Short mmCIF file of C-alpha atoms in Angstrom, two decimals:
data_model
loop_
_atom_site.label_atom_id
_atom_site.label_comp_id
_atom_site.label_asym_id
_atom_site.label_seq_id
_atom_site.Cartn_x
_atom_site.Cartn_y
_atom_site.Cartn_z
CA UNK A 1 -7.91 4.42 28.83
CA UNK A 2 -4.39 5.22 27.72
CA UNK A 3 -3.53 5.73 24.08
CA UNK A 4 -1.95 2.94 21.95
CA UNK A 5 0.27 5.69 20.28
CA UNK A 6 1.10 8.94 22.10
CA UNK A 7 3.29 11.38 20.63
CA UNK A 8 4.74 14.06 22.76
CA UNK A 9 6.18 17.36 21.57
CA UNK A 10 7.99 15.71 18.61
CA UNK A 11 10.75 17.58 16.53
CA UNK A 12 12.58 16.16 13.74
CA UNK A 13 15.66 18.46 12.09
CA UNK A 14 17.27 17.32 9.01
CA UNK A 15 20.56 18.67 7.45
CA UNK A 16 20.05 19.17 3.85
CA UNK A 17 23.25 20.57 2.03
CA UNK A 18 24.21 23.72 4.29
CA UNK A 19 20.60 23.94 5.41
CA UNK A 20 18.82 22.73 8.55
CA UNK A 21 15.28 21.71 7.82
CA UNK A 22 12.68 21.63 10.64
CA UNK A 23 10.58 18.69 9.23
CA UNK A 24 8.28 18.12 12.49
CA UNK A 25 7.80 20.93 14.77
CA UNK A 26 6.36 20.13 18.46
CA UNK A 27 3.63 17.61 17.26
CA UNK A 28 1.57 16.09 20.12
CA UNK A 29 -1.08 13.45 19.44
CA UNK A 30 -2.95 10.74 21.02
CA UNK A 31 -4.28 7.61 18.89
CA UNK A 32 -6.45 5.06 20.73
CA UNK A 33 -6.78 1.51 20.14
CA UNK A 34 -8.91 0.45 17.52
CA UNK A 35 -9.21 3.96 15.85
CA UNK A 36 -8.74 4.58 12.20
CA UNK A 37 -6.66 7.86 12.24
CA UNK A 38 -5.80 9.95 9.42
CA UNK A 39 -2.81 12.23 9.09
CA UNK A 40 -3.09 14.56 6.04
CA UNK A 41 -1.17 17.12 4.51
CA UNK A 42 0.19 18.47 1.01
CA UNK A 43 3.49 17.34 -0.08
CA UNK A 44 6.22 18.20 2.00
CA UNK A 45 3.99 18.80 4.87
CA UNK A 46 5.93 16.45 7.05
CA UNK A 47 3.37 13.60 7.33
CA UNK A 48 5.51 10.77 6.14
CA UNK A 49 8.32 11.90 8.43
CA UNK A 50 5.80 11.86 11.13
CA UNK A 51 4.85 8.15 10.29
CA UNK A 52 8.47 6.83 10.15
CA UNK A 53 8.94 8.16 13.63
CA UNK A 54 6.15 6.07 14.84
CA UNK A 55 8.34 3.19 14.53
CA UNK A 56 11.73 4.79 14.97
CA UNK A 57 12.64 4.26 11.07
CA UNK A 58 13.43 7.99 11.65
CA UNK A 59 14.61 8.82 14.99
CA UNK A 60 13.23 12.02 16.33
CA UNK A 61 15.23 14.90 17.33
CA UNK A 62 13.53 15.36 20.41
CA UNK A 63 10.09 14.48 21.98
CA UNK A 64 8.61 10.96 22.77
CA UNK A 65 6.89 8.24 20.80
CA UNK A 66 5.03 5.77 23.17
CA UNK A 67 3.71 2.60 21.91
CA UNK A 68 1.44 0.70 24.03
CA UNK A 69 3.06 2.09 27.00
CA UNK A 70 6.88 1.84 25.80
CA UNK A 71 8.62 4.89 24.98
CA UNK A 72 10.69 3.90 21.95
CA UNK A 73 13.56 6.26 22.89
CA UNK A 74 14.14 4.55 25.89
CA UNK A 75 14.17 0.70 24.35
CA UNK A 76 17.52 -1.00 23.52
CA UNK A 77 17.81 -2.15 19.93
CA UNK A 78 16.66 -5.62 20.72
CA UNK A 79 13.64 -4.20 22.53
CA UNK A 80 13.01 -1.90 19.52
CA UNK A 81 13.02 -4.75 17.23
CA UNK A 82 10.53 -6.79 19.60
CA UNK A 83 8.04 -3.55 19.49
CA UNK A 84 8.19 -3.14 15.94
CA UNK A 85 6.78 -6.52 15.30
CA UNK A 86 3.67 -5.02 16.71
CA UNK A 87 3.67 -2.26 14.15
CA UNK A 88 2.86 -3.02 10.55
CA UNK A 89 3.68 -1.08 7.46
CA UNK A 90 2.29 -0.71 3.95
CA UNK A 91 3.62 1.45 1.21
CA UNK A 92 2.45 3.44 -2.04
CA UNK A 93 4.45 1.10 -4.11
CA UNK A 94 3.65 -2.44 -2.52
CA UNK A 95 7.51 -3.37 -1.84
CA UNK A 96 6.76 -6.98 -2.81
CA UNK A 97 9.58 -9.27 -3.74
CA UNK A 98 9.00 -9.81 -7.52
CA UNK A 99 11.09 -13.13 -7.74
CA UNK A 100 8.66 -14.80 -5.23
CA UNK A 101 5.05 -15.68 -5.85
CA UNK A 102 2.13 -14.27 -3.99
CA UNK A 103 2.12 -17.04 -1.21
CA UNK A 104 5.88 -16.91 -0.74
CA UNK A 105 5.60 -13.36 -0.54
CA UNK A 106 2.95 -13.61 2.52
CA UNK A 107 5.28 -16.51 4.09
CA UNK A 108 8.23 -14.00 4.18
CA UNK A 109 7.71 -12.09 7.68
CA UNK A 110 6.82 -15.70 9.10
CA UNK A 111 10.22 -17.18 7.75
CA UNK A 112 11.99 -14.46 9.37
CA UNK A 113 10.80 -15.21 12.87
CA UNK A 114 11.40 -19.02 12.48
CA UNK A 115 7.73 -20.22 11.71
CA UNK A 116 7.80 -23.69 10.44
CA UNK A 117 7.00 -23.67 6.75
CA UNK A 118 3.92 -25.97 6.76
CA UNK A 119 2.34 -23.73 9.34
CA UNK A 120 3.46 -20.41 7.50
CA UNK A 121 1.63 -21.73 4.19
CA UNK A 122 -1.26 -22.51 5.89
CA UNK A 123 -1.51 -19.15 7.48
CA UNK A 124 -0.48 -17.28 4.37
CA UNK A 125 -3.61 -19.07 2.49
CA UNK A 126 -5.80 -17.70 5.48
CA UNK A 127 -4.64 -14.37 5.01
CA UNK A 128 -5.05 -14.17 1.30
CA UNK A 129 -8.50 -15.53 1.77
CA UNK A 130 -8.93 -12.43 3.96
CA UNK A 131 -7.76 -10.21 1.46
CA UNK A 132 -9.69 -11.95 -1.50
CA UNK A 133 -6.71 -13.30 -3.32
CA UNK A 134 -6.68 -16.98 -2.30
CA UNK A 135 -6.79 -18.06 -6.00
CA UNK A 136 -3.74 -16.03 -6.79
CA UNK A 137 -1.55 -17.74 -4.60
CA UNK A 138 0.67 -19.15 -7.32
CA UNK A 139 0.74 -15.88 -9.48
CA UNK A 140 3.91 -13.57 -9.42
CA UNK A 141 3.78 -9.80 -8.58
CA UNK A 142 4.41 -8.87 -12.30
CA UNK A 143 0.92 -10.57 -13.12
CA UNK A 144 -1.19 -8.74 -10.53
CA UNK A 145 -3.00 -5.26 -10.75
CA UNK A 146 -1.93 -2.52 -8.59
CA UNK A 147 -4.90 -3.17 -6.43
CA UNK A 148 -4.11 -7.03 -6.12
CA UNK A 149 -0.67 -6.06 -5.25
CA UNK A 150 -1.76 -3.96 -2.39
CA UNK A 151 -3.96 -6.67 -1.15
CA UNK A 152 -0.95 -8.87 -0.89
CA UNK A 153 1.05 -6.33 0.89
CA UNK A 154 -1.84 -6.24 3.37
CA UNK A 155 -1.91 -9.97 3.58
CA UNK A 156 1.87 -9.99 4.33
CA UNK A 157 1.61 -7.52 7.07
CA UNK A 158 -1.29 -9.42 8.48
CA UNK A 159 0.97 -12.32 8.92
CA UNK A 160 3.10 -10.46 11.32
CA UNK A 161 -0.04 -10.23 13.74
CA UNK A 162 0.32 -6.54 14.27
CA UNK A 163 -1.71 -4.44 16.77
CA UNK A 164 -0.89 -1.16 14.57
CA UNK A 165 -1.11 -0.74 10.89
CA UNK A 166 0.69 2.27 9.47
CA UNK A 167 -0.31 3.03 5.59
CA UNK A 168 1.94 5.61 4.07
CA UNK A 169 0.19 6.96 0.92
CA UNK A 170 -1.04 3.17 0.47
CA UNK A 171 -3.84 4.16 -2.22
CA UNK A 172 -1.83 6.89 -4.08
CA UNK A 173 -0.80 4.73 -6.97
CA UNK A 174 -4.40 3.44 -7.43
CA UNK A 175 -7.40 4.48 -9.51
CA UNK A 176 -10.60 5.79 -7.62
CA UNK A 177 -12.42 2.39 -7.82
CA UNK A 178 -9.44 0.29 -6.50
CA UNK A 179 -8.64 2.74 -3.87
CA UNK A 180 -12.27 2.47 -2.70
CA UNK A 181 -12.14 -1.23 -2.40
CA UNK A 182 -8.79 -1.22 -0.46
CA UNK A 183 -10.06 1.37 1.79
CA UNK A 184 -13.10 -0.92 2.41
CA UNK A 185 -10.72 -3.80 3.00
CA UNK A 186 -8.90 -1.89 5.73
CA UNK A 187 -12.07 -1.00 7.36
CA UNK A 188 -13.21 -4.39 7.45
CA UNK A 189 -9.86 -5.62 9.05
CA UNK A 190 -10.01 -2.95 11.54
CA UNK A 191 -13.53 -3.95 12.50
CA UNK A 192 -12.62 -7.78 12.51
CA UNK A 193 -9.31 -7.56 14.43
CA UNK A 194 -9.29 -4.48 16.30
CA UNK A 195 -6.09 -3.33 14.39
CA UNK A 196 -5.44 0.46 14.82
CA UNK A 197 -4.74 2.19 11.57
CA UNK A 198 -3.04 5.14 10.85
CA UNK A 199 -3.32 6.49 7.40
CA UNK A 200 -0.88 8.82 5.83
CA UNK A 201 -2.63 10.61 2.73
CA UNK A 202 -2.70 13.94 0.86
CA UNK A 203 -6.25 13.18 -0.13
CA UNK A 204 -9.18 14.66 1.87
CA UNK A 205 -11.49 11.91 0.06
CA UNK A 206 -9.56 9.08 1.75
CA UNK A 207 -9.78 10.33 5.37
CA UNK A 208 -13.66 11.12 4.87
CA UNK A 209 -14.29 7.57 3.55
CA UNK A 210 -12.56 5.75 6.31
CA UNK A 211 -11.13 7.77 9.11
CA UNK A 212 -12.90 8.58 12.47
CA UNK A 213 -10.29 11.02 13.57
CA UNK A 214 -7.91 13.35 11.46
CA UNK A 215 -4.46 15.48 11.97
CA UNK A 216 -3.69 18.18 9.45
CA UNK A 217 -0.10 18.80 9.25
CA UNK A 218 1.35 21.69 7.56
CA UNK A 219 5.14 22.90 7.24
CA UNK A 220 5.95 20.17 9.99
CA UNK A 221 3.31 21.90 12.60
CA UNK A 222 -0.08 20.50 13.71
CA UNK A 223 -2.65 22.90 12.23
CA UNK A 224 -5.80 21.20 13.57
CA UNK A 225 -6.92 17.83 14.92
CA UNK A 226 -10.23 15.90 16.05
CA UNK A 227 -13.32 14.18 14.74
CA UNK A 228 -13.72 14.03 10.94
CA UNK A 229 -17.14 14.95 11.23
CA UNK A 230 -16.51 17.81 13.26
CA UNK A 231 -13.59 19.21 11.20
CA UNK A 232 -15.68 18.52 8.10
CA UNK A 233 -18.42 20.51 9.32
CA UNK A 234 -16.64 23.43 10.85
CA UNK A 235 -12.95 23.67 10.12
CA UNK A 236 -10.92 26.24 12.24
CA UNK A 237 -7.63 26.53 10.63
CA UNK A 238 -6.76 27.96 7.20
CA UNK A 239 -4.92 24.60 6.37
CA UNK A 240 -8.06 22.57 7.38
CA UNK A 241 -10.28 24.90 5.32
CA UNK A 242 -7.96 24.69 2.43
CA UNK A 243 -8.23 20.88 2.31
CA UNK A 244 -12.04 20.67 3.09
CA UNK A 245 -12.97 23.39 0.30
CA UNK A 246 -10.35 22.32 -2.38
CA UNK A 247 -13.21 21.05 -4.76
CA UNK A 248 -14.67 24.69 -5.00
CA UNK A 249 -12.01 26.55 -7.04
CA UNK A 250 -14.38 26.10 -10.33
CA UNK A 251 -16.86 28.45 -8.67
CA UNK A 252 -15.74 31.76 -10.06
CA UNK A 253 -18.83 33.51 -8.89
CA UNK A 254 -17.86 33.23 -5.36
CA UNK A 255 -15.17 35.98 -5.57
CA UNK A 256 -16.22 39.07 -3.94
CA UNK A 257 -19.72 37.97 -3.21
CA UNK A 258 -21.23 37.14 0.27
CA UNK A 259 -21.18 33.35 0.19
CA UNK A 260 -21.93 31.08 2.93
CA UNK A 261 -21.16 27.41 3.26
CA UNK A 262 -23.82 25.14 5.11
CA UNK A 263 -23.56 21.56 6.11
CA UNK A 264 -26.64 19.58 6.50
CA UNK A 265 -27.43 17.47 9.68
CA UNK A 266 -29.20 14.15 9.38
CA UNK A 267 -32.50 15.57 10.39
CA UNK A 268 -32.41 18.63 7.98
CA UNK A 269 -31.47 16.63 5.15
CA UNK A 270 -35.27 15.56 4.64
CA UNK A 271 -36.61 19.10 4.97
CA UNK A 272 -36.79 21.86 2.16
CA UNK A 273 -34.77 24.19 4.40
CA UNK A 274 -33.54 26.38 1.43
CA UNK A 275 -36.93 26.61 -0.21
CA UNK A 276 -38.68 27.67 3.21
CA UNK A 277 -35.85 30.31 3.91
CA UNK A 278 -36.16 31.93 0.39
CA UNK A 279 -40.18 32.15 1.16
CA UNK A 280 -39.67 33.27 4.59
CA UNK A 281 -36.90 36.05 3.89
CA UNK A 282 -38.77 36.99 0.32
CA UNK A 283 -35.36 36.90 -1.56
CA UNK A 284 -33.88 34.57 -3.85
CA UNK A 285 -30.27 32.90 -3.27
CA UNK A 286 -27.82 31.58 -6.00
CA UNK A 287 -26.81 27.95 -5.34
CA UNK A 288 -23.25 27.71 -6.54
CA UNK A 289 -21.95 24.60 -5.44
CA UNK A 290 -24.01 21.33 -3.90
CA UNK A 291 -22.42 17.92 -2.98
CA UNK A 292 -22.89 15.09 -0.65
CA UNK A 293 -19.88 13.45 0.97
CA UNK A 294 -19.57 10.01 2.66
CA UNK A 295 -17.91 10.66 6.00
CA UNK A 296 -17.11 7.11 7.36
CA UNK A 297 -20.29 5.63 6.02
CA UNK A 298 -22.50 8.72 7.03
CA UNK A 299 -23.78 10.78 4.15
CA UNK A 300 -23.32 14.64 4.82
CA UNK A 301 -24.86 17.26 2.37
CA UNK A 302 -23.07 20.41 1.98
CA UNK A 303 -23.92 23.80 -0.39
CA UNK A 304 -22.39 26.97 -1.13
CA UNK A 305 -25.04 29.65 -1.41
CA UNK A 306 -24.29 33.45 -2.68
CA UNK A 307 -26.74 35.63 -0.64
CA UNK A 308 -28.36 38.77 -1.82
CA UNK A 309 -26.36 42.01 -1.57
CA UNK A 310 -28.62 43.44 0.93
CA UNK A 311 -26.84 42.88 4.50
CA UNK A 312 -29.90 42.88 6.29
CA UNK A 313 -31.64 40.19 4.20
CA UNK A 314 -28.32 38.24 4.08
CA UNK A 315 -28.28 38.44 7.92
CA UNK A 316 -31.87 37.17 8.37
CA UNK A 317 -31.02 34.18 5.98
CA UNK A 318 -27.90 33.24 7.95
CA UNK A 319 -29.99 33.38 11.01
CA UNK A 320 -32.83 31.20 9.50
CA UNK A 321 -30.44 28.59 8.59
CA UNK A 322 -28.76 28.55 11.89
CA UNK A 323 -32.35 28.08 13.75
CA UNK A 324 -32.71 25.13 11.35
CA UNK A 325 -29.61 23.70 13.01
CA UNK A 326 -27.37 23.61 9.95
CA UNK A 327 -23.75 24.25 10.34
CA UNK A 328 -23.26 27.95 8.58
CA UNK A 329 -19.95 29.53 7.60
CA UNK A 330 -19.40 32.83 5.74
CA UNK A 331 -16.77 32.05 3.07
CA UNK A 332 -16.11 35.60 1.80
CA UNK A 333 -12.84 35.93 3.75
CA UNK A 334 -10.77 32.91 2.08
CA UNK A 335 -12.78 31.29 -0.96
CA UNK A 336 -12.55 32.59 -4.47
#
């Protein structure tokens, strides 16, 4: 199956005053139809530049962006405009028309392509029903909460019947509970309509909540990419580890000690693995951190253990945990 979005050796340079800034450096990614794909990185990593290159709002300096088999660099302006109709976009600050009510905001993209007013209003009401805001049709954006504004923005995008939805920090301005509800809505839209969703974010929790795949961008380069579950369980790059382990800084005791991070499989979650290991190895461990993370609807347990100073016993414990089919990673080189 061909990817619906294919990025090949993408580079983007900007001229800032007297400096040349390399915003994207040889990025290559495949995103397949129906996926919810996360692109994550810290501020200034290049992720927003990347998403703007996906619809040629920013033209790459070199490389190719191929959408549903069409190379955007080789399209005429007319062909590019037609292709962009398949690519919807929602933003952090909603971009609603403040002088129009909710219904008219959703109608707006249909007006631009000549849909008759009656048909547009009927469709707009359907889309508002999908996002749970049918009763707010006559309200104005100033009368809505942040979450409601984002739902209107999503309904407006759906009015264009996109194949692809790009979300650029779409939940960054929202509180955690509202963020969760918007992510759930996006997941339902993905499942119901098969729309491919690309989520740009700096928050690992957003990726873990909704995405099946993720690409980690750092200083314009692709640090790591793959299944969210694989990267969460065993991150390979320094950048991935920084994002996965960002909740551990408060564990000051970890510094200078031999610590391991373990991730529980579905089977091991029901067994007293740590207790059995302590009994088997006849030595205690210190549990520094424990958490359960929701990875796209699947609960994953993780722990940070401080092992005994005795190297032999510590090695025995690591071997025990691996035989119990837990993912085990020694953290002493980069945590604390």
